[in-house]
PDB file of C-alpha atoms in Angstrom:
ATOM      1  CA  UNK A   1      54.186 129.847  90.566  1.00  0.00           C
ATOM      2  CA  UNK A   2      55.918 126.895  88.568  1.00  0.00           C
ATOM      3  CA  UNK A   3      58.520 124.246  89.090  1.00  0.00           C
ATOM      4  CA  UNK A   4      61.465 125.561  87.778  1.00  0.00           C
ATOM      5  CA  UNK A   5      62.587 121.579  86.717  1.00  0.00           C
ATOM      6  CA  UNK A   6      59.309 120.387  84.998  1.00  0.00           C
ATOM      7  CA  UNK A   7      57.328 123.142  84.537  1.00  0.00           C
ATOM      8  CA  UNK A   8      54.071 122.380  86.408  1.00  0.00           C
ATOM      9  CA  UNK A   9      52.502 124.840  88.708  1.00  0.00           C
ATOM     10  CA  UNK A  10      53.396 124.442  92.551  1.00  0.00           C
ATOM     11  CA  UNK A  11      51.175 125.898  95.380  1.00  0.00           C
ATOM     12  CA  UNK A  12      52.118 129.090  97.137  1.00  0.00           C
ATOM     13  CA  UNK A  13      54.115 128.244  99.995  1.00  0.00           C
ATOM     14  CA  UNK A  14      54.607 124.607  98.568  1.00  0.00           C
ATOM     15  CA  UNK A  15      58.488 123.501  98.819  1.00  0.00           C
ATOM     16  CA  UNK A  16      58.381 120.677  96.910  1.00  0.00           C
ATOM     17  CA  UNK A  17      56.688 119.999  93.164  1.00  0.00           C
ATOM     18  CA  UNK A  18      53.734 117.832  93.554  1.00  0.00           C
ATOM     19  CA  UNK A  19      54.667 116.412  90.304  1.00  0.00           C
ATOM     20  CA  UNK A  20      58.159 115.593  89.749  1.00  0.00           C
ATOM     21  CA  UNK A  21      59.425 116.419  93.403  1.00  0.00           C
ATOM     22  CA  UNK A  22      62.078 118.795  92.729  1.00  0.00           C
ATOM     23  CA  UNK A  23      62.877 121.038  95.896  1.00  0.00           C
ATOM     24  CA  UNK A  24      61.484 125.001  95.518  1.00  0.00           C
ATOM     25  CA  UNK A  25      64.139 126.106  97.520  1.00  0.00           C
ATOM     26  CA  UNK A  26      65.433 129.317  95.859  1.00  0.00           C
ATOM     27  CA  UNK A  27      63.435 132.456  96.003  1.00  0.00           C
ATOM     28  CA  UNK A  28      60.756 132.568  93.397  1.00  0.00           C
ATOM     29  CA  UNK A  29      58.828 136.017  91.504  1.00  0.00           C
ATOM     30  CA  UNK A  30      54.942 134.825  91.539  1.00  0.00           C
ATOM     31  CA  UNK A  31      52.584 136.707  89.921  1.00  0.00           C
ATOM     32  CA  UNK A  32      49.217 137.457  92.079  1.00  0.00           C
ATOM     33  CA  UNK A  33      46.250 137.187  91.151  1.00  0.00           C
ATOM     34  CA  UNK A  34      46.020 141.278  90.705  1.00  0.00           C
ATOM     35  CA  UNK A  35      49.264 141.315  88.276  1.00  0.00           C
ATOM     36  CA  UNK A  36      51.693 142.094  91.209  1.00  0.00           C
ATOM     37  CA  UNK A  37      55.054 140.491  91.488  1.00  0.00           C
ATOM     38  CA  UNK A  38      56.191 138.705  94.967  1.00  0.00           C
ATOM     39  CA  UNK A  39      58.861 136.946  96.315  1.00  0.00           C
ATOM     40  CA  UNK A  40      58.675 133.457  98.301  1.00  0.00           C
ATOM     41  CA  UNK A  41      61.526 132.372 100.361  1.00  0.00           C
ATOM     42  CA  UNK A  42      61.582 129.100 101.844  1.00  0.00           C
ATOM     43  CA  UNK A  43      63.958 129.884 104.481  1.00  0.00           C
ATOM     44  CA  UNK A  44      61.997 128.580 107.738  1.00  0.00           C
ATOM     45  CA  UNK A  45      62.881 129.900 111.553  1.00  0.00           C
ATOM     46  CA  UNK A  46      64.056 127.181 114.384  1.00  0.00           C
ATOM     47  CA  UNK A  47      62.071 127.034 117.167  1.00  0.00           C
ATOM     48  CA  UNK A  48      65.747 128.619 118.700  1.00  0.00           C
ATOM     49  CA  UNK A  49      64.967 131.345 116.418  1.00  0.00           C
ATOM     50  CA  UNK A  50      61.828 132.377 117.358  1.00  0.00           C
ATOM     51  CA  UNK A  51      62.712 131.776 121.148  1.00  0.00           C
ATOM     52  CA  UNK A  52      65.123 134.823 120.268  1.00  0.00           C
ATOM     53  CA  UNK A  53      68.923 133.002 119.803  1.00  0.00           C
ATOM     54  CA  UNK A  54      70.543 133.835 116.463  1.00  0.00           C
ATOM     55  CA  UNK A  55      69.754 130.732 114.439  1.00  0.00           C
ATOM     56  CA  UNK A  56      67.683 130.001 110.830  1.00  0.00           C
ATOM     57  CA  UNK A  57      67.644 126.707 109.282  1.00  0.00           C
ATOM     58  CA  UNK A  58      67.191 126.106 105.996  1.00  0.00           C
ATOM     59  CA  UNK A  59      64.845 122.558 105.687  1.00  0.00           C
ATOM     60  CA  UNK A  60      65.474 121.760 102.251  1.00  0.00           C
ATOM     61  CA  UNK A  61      63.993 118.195 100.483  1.00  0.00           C
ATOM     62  CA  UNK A  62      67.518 116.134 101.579  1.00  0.00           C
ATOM     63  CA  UNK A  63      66.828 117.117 105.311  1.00  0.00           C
ATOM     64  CA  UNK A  64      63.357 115.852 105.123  1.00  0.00           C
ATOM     65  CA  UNK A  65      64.721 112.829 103.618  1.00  0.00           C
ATOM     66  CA  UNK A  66      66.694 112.520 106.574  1.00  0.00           C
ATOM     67  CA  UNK A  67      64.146 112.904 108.948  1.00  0.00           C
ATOM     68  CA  UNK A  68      62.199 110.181 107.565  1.00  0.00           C
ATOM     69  CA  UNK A  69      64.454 107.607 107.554  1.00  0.00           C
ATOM     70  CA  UNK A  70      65.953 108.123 110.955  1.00  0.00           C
ATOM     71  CA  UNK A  71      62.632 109.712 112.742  1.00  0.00           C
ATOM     72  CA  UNK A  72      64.822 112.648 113.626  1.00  0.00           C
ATOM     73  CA  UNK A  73      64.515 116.002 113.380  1.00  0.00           C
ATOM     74  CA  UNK A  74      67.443 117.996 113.208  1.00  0.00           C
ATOM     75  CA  UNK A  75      69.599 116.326 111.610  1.00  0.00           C
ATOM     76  CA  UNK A  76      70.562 113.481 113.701  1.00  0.00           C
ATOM     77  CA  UNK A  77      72.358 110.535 112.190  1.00  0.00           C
ATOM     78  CA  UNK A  78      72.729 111.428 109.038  1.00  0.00           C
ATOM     79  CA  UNK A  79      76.021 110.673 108.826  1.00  0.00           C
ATOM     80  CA  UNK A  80      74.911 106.944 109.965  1.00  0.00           C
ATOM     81  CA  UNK A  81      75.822 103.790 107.369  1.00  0.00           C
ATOM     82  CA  UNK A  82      71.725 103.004 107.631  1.00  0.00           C
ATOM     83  CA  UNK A  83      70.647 106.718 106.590  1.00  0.00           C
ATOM     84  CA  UNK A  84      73.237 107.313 103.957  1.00  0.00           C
ATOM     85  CA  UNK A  85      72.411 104.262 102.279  1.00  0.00           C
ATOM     86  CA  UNK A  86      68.249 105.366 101.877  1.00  0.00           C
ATOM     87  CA  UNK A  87      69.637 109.030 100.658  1.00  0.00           C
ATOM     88  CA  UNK A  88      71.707 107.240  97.797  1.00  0.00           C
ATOM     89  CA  UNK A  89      69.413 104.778  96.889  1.00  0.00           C
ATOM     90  CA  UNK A  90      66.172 108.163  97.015  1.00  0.00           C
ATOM     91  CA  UNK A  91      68.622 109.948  94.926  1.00  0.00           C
ATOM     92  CA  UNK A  92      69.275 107.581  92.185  1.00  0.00           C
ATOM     93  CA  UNK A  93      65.354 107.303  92.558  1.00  0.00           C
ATOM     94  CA  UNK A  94      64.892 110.846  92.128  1.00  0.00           C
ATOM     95  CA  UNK A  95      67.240 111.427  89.391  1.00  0.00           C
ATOM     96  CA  UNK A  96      67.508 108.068  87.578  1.00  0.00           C
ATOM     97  CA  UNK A  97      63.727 107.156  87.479  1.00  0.00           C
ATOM     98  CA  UNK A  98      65.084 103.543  88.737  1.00  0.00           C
ATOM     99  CA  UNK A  99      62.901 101.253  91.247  1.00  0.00           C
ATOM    100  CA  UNK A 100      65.995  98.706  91.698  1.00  0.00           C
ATOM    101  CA  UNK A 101      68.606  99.133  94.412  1.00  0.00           C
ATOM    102  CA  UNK A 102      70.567  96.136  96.148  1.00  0.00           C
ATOM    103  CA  UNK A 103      69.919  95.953  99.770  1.00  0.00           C
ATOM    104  CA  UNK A 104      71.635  93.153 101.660  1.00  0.00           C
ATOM    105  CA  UNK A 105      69.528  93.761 104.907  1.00  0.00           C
ATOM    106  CA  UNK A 106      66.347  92.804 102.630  1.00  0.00           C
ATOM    107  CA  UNK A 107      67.709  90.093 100.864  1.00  0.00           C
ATOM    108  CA  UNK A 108      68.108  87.996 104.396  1.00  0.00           C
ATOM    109  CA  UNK A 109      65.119  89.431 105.922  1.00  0.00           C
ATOM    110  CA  UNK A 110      62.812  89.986 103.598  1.00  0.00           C
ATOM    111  CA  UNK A 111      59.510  91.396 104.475  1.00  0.00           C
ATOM    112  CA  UNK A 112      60.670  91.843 108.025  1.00  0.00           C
ATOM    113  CA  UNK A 113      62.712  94.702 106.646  1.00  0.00           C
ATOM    114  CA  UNK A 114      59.869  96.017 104.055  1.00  0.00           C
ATOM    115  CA  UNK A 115      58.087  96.004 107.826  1.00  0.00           C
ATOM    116  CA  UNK A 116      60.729  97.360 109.743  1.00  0.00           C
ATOM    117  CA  UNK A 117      60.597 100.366 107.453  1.00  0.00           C
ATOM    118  CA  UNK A 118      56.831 100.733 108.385  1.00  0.00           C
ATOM    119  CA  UNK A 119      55.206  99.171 105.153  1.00  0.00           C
ATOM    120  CA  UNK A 120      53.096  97.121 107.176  1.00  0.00           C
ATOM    121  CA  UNK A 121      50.456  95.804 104.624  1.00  0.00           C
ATOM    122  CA  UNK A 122      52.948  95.416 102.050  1.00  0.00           C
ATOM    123  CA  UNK A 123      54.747  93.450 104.115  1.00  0.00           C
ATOM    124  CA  UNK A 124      51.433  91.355 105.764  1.00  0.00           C
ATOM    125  CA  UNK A 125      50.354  90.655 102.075  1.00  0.00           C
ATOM    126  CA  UNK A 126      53.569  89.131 100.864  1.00  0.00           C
ATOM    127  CA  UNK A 127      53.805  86.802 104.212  1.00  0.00           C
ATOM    128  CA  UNK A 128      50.658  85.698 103.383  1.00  0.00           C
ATOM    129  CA  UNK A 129      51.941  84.858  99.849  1.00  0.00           C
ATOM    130  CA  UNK A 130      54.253  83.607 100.935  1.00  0.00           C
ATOM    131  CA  UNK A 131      53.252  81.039 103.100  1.00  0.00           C
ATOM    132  CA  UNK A 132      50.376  80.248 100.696  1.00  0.00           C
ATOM    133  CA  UNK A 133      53.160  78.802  98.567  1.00  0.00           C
ATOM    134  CA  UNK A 134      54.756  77.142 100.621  1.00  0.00           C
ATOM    135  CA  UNK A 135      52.178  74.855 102.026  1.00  0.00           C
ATOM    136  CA  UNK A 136      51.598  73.959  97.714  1.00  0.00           C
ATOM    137  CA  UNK A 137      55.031  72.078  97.089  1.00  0.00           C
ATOM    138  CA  UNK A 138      57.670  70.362  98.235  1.00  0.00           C
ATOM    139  CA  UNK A 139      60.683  71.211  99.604  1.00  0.00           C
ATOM    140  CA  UNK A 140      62.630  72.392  96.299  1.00  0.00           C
ATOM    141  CA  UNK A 141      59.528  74.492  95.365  1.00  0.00           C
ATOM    142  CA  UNK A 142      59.821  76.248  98.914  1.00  0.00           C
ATOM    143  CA  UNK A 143      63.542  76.659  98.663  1.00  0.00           C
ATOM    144  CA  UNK A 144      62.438  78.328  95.082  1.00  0.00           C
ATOM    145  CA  UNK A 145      59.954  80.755  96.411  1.00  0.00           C
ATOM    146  CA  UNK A 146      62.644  81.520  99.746  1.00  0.00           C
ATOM    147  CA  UNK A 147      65.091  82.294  97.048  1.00  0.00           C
ATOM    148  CA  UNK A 148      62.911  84.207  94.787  1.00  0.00           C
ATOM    149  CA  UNK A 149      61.543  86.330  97.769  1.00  0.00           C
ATOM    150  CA  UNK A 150      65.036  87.181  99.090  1.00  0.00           C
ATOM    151  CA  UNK A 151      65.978  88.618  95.178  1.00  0.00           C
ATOM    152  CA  UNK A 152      62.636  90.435  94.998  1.00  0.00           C
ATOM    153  CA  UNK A 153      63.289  92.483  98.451  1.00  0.00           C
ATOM    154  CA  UNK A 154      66.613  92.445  98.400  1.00  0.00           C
ATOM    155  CA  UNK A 155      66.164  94.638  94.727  1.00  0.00           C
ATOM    156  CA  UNK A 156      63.044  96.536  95.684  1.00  0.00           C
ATOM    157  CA  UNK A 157      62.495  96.964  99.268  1.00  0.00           C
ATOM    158  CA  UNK A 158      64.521 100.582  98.730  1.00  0.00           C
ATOM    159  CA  UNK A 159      62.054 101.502  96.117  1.00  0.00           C
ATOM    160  CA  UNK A 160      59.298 100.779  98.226  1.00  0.00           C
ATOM    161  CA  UNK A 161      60.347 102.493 101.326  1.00  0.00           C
ATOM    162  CA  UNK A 162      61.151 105.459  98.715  1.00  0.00           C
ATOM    163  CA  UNK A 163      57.400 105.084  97.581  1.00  0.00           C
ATOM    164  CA  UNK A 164      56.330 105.916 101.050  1.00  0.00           C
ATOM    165  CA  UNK A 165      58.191 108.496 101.659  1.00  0.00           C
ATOM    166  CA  UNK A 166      56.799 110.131  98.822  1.00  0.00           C
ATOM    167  CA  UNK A 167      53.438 109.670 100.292  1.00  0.00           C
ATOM    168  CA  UNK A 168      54.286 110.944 103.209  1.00  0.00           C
ATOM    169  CA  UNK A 169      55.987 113.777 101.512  1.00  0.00           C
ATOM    170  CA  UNK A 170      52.656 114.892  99.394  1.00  0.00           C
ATOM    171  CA  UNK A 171      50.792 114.845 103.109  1.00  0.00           C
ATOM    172  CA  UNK A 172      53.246 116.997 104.733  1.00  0.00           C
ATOM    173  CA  UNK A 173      53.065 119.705 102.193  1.00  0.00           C
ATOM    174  CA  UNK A 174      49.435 119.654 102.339  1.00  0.00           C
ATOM    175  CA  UNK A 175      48.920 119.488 105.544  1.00  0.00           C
ATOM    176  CA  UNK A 176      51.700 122.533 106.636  1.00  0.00           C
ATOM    177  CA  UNK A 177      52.616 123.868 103.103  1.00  0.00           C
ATOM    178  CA  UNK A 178      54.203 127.359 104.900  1.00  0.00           C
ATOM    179  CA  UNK A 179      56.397 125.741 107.833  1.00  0.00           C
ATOM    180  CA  UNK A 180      59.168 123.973 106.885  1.00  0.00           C
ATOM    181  CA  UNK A 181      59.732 123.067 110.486  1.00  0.00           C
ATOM    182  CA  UNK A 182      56.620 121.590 111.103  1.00  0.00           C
ATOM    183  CA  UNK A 183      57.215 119.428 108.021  1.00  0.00           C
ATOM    184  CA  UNK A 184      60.203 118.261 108.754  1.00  0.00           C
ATOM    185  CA  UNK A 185      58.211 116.773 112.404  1.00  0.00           C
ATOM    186  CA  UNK A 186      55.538 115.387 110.341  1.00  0.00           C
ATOM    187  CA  UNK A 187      58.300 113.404 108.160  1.00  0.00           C
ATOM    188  CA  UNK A 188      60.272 112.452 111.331  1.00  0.00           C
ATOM    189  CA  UNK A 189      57.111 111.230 113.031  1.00  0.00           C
ATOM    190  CA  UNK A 190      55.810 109.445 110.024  1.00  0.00           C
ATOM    191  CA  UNK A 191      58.968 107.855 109.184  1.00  0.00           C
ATOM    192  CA  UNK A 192      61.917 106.151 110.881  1.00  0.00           C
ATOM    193  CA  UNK A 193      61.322 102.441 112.333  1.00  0.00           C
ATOM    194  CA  UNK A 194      59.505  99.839 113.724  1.00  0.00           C
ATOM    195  CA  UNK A 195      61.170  99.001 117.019  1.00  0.00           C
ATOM    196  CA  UNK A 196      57.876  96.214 117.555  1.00  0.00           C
ATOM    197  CA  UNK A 197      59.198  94.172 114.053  1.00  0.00           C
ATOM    198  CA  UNK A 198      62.716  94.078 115.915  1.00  0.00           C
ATOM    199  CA  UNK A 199      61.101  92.464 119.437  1.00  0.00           C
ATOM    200  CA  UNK A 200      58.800  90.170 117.201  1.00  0.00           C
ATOM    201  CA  UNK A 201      62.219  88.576 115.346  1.00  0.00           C
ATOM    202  CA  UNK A 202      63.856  88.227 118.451  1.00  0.00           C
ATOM    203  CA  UNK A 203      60.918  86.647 119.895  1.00  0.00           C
ATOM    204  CA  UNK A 204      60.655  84.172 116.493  1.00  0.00           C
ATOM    205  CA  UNK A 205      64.533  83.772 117.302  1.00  0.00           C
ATOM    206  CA  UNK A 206      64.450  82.744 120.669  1.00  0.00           C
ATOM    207  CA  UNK A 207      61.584  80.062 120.237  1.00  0.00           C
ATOM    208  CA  UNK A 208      63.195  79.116 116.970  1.00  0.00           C
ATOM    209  CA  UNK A 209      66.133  78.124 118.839  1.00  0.00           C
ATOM    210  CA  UNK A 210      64.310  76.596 121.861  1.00  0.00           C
ATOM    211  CA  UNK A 211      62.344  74.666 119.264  1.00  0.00           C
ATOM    212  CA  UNK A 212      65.218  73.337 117.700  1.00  0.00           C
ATOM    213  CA  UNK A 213      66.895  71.984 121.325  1.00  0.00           C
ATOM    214  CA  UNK A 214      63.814  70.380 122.109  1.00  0.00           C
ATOM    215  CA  UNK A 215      64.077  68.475 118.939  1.00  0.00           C
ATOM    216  CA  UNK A 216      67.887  67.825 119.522  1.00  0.00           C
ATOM    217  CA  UNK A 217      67.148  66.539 122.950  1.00  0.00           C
ATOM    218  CA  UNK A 218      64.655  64.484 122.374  1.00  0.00           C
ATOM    219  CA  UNK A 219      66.641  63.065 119.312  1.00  0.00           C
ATOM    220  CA  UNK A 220      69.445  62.290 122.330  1.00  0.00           C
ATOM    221  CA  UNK A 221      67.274  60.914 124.883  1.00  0.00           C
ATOM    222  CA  UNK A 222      65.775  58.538 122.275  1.00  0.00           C
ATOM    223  CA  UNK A 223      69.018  57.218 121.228  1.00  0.00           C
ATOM    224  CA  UNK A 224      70.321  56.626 124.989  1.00  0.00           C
ATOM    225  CA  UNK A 225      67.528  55.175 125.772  1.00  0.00           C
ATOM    226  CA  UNK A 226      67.347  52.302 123.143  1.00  0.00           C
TER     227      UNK A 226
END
């Protein structure tokens, strides 16, 4: 069969296009390899369902979206301030062909958030850069690159959490391209957050600020003592 947006030809049982990512969710006529006419439906059974309750969900490209960037399946927070920021900014993505979004969380944290979201070696490779820098100028050339980081995350750090949802998006279909459920696990498992980035900067915070008493108290105990 073919993508009904761009035209290219999507996998039996696929619910996404490989190509441009629009969702296959409506039924679709495919013709067989012996000239006969089917019908796909991508309307996938709960586990409820098939337990025997009364209940079909629908898993349709905006719930795996959801799933990835909370780690949730079913749904949960999506209504959250964190999740429906990621849907707007994959939308405009999707439909705008845009790589820029403002995110205030990045512009303060910087890679820590490109690493919250699970982009470890992006992340690892620009603290490297970054503290290759650094150690090369003086203290108005480090404010510079601080500065220049903060802009470059704060503006892209959407895009490249979108990137790897995509990623992840390609493997789910390949690996389980006729349950919907099952995809919707591998998103939420694949996705969501680093809680070990979140211990590490309160670590970092806590000897930051018993760094900076030590130096305070010294600087006290020096001056009472001459």
């Amino acid at each position: 069969m073919f993508c009904g947006k761009c035209g290219s030809q999507v996998a039996d049982g696929a619910a996404f296009c490989g190509n441009c990512g629009a969702a296959v969710t409506a039924s679709t006529n495919a013709t067989t390899a012996g000239g006969s006419s089917g019908s796909t439906n991508f309307t996938q059974q709960s586990p409820s369902a098939a337990s025997g309750t009364n209940t079909a969900t629908s898993v349709d490209e905006e719930t795996l979206q959801v799933a990835y960037i909370t780690g949730k399946v079913g749904g949960m927070n999506r209504y959250s301030k964190a999740c429906q920021h990621y849907l707007g900014a994959f939308r405009k993505f999707t439909s705008a062909g845009s790589k820029v979004n403002w995110h205030w969380a990045a512009f303060f944290l910087s890679v820590y958030t490109v690493a919250y979201r699970k982009n470890f070696l992006i992340a690892f490779v620009g603290y490297i850069v970054y503290v290759i820098f650094t150690l090369v100028g003086g203290q108005a050339f480090q404010f510079f690159v601080f500065l220049l980081y903060a802009l470059v995350f704060g503006m892209f750090s959407d895009y490249l959490c979108y990137r790897r949802y995509r990623e992840k998006l390609a493997a789910a279909q390949q690996s389980f391209p006729n349950n919907l459920v099952q995809q919707e696990q591998f998103m939420a498992n694949a996705g969501g957050v680093s809680k070990g980035v979140v211990v590490f900067l309160v670590i970092m915070t806590l000897l930051a600020v018993i760094g900076v008493a030590a130096i305070v108290g010294t600087s006290m105990m020096g001056y009472y003592y001459y």
